[in-house]
Amino acid sequence: MPIELPRDERAQAIASIERYFNEELDQRIGNIGAGALLNFFLEEIAPLVYNQTVADVQERLQQRLQELDIECHEDAFQYWRKRQAGGKGKR
C-alpha cells in the first residue's frame, strides 16, 4: 500500500524540502528535485515509520484491553457471600 499525501500537504512538504536545502545546506534543489526526493522518502523510508506506528498502536491497544479486563471484571457467585457479610439471615 503506497503512502500518498493529499495535494496541499504534498505541496507543503516540497516547499519545506526546498527551504531545508536552501537554508541548511546552502543549495538550491528546485521544485522537481524536491518532489523526486519526497517520492523517494515516501516509497523507501515512510513504510518503516508507518509500520512502527502500527506496531506501537497495537501494543497500546493490547495494554488497554488488559486494563479493561481488570476494570470491568465482576466475580461470580457473590450473592451468598454478600448476604453472610451483611449478617442477613432468613426472613
XYZ file of C-alpha atoms in Angstrom:
91
model
C 0.000 0.000 0.000
C 1.810 3.139 -1.142
C 1.804 6.128 1.163
C 0.348 9.150 -0.579
C -0.118 12.692 0.639
C -3.043 14.975 -0.132
C -2.175 17.587 -2.754
C -1.892 20.530 -0.330
C 0.248 18.583 2.153
C 2.471 17.359 -0.670
C 2.987 20.959 -1.826
C 3.874 21.993 1.726
C 6.322 19.086 2.051
C 8.030 20.007 -1.231
C 8.298 23.635 -0.135
C 9.780 22.502 3.173
C 12.384 20.338 1.409
C 13.325 23.251 -0.837
C 13.655 25.525 2.175
C 15.751 22.953 4.054
C 18.194 22.633 1.173
C 18.395 26.403 0.810
C 18.767 27.327 4.492
C 20.596 24.322 5.947
C 22.740 23.157 3.033
C 23.047 26.446 1.157
C 21.947 24.672 -2.053
C 19.007 25.043 -4.357
C 17.142 21.841 -5.147
C 14.147 23.185 -7.060
C 10.567 22.033 -7.132
C 11.100 18.968 -9.346
C 14.111 17.752 -7.365
C 12.313 18.266 -4.052
C 9.304 16.351 -5.395
C 11.531 13.484 -6.513
C 13.248 13.402 -3.115
C 9.861 13.380 -1.390
C 8.742 10.470 -3.597
C 11.905 8.576 -2.678
C 11.335 9.111 1.057
C 7.674 8.151 0.800
C 8.498 4.932 -1.021
C 11.714 3.963 0.732
C 11.522 5.210 4.329
C 7.914 6.132 5.149
C 6.828 2.444 5.319
C 9.297 1.929 8.192
C 7.722 4.769 10.139
C 4.217 3.616 9.252
C 4.874 0.003 10.292
C 6.464 1.088 13.573
C 3.482 3.315 14.299
C 1.068 0.452 13.644
C 3.097 -1.798 15.982
C 3.085 0.890 18.690
C -0.675 1.324 18.395
C -1.231 -2.437 18.560
C 0.858 -2.625 21.744
C -1.057 0.260 23.357
C -4.378 -1.321 22.416
C -3.288 -4.649 23.928
C -2.348 -2.872 27.164
C -5.692 -1.094 27.191
C -7.558 -4.356 26.611
C -5.782 -5.910 29.584
C -6.775 -2.917 31.720
C -10.395 -3.317 30.620
C -10.398 -6.871 31.964
C -9.393 -5.546 35.380
C -11.767 -2.566 35.310
C -14.796 -4.498 34.096
C -14.294 -7.789 35.935
C -17.059 -8.968 38.229
C -16.745 -12.025 40.432
C -19.479 -14.598 40.077
C -21.414 -16.248 42.901
C -21.328 -13.264 45.229
C -24.925 -13.370 46.445
C -24.328 -15.640 49.450
C -21.008 -14.039 50.337
C -22.611 -10.590 50.447
C -25.571 -11.938 52.379
C -23.345 -13.568 55.023
C -21.168 -10.461 55.323
C -24.232 -8.334 55.921
C -25.466 -10.628 58.692
C -28.765 -11.193 56.987
C -30.439 -14.486 57.652
C -33.766 -15.995 56.673
C -36.748 -13.706 56.740
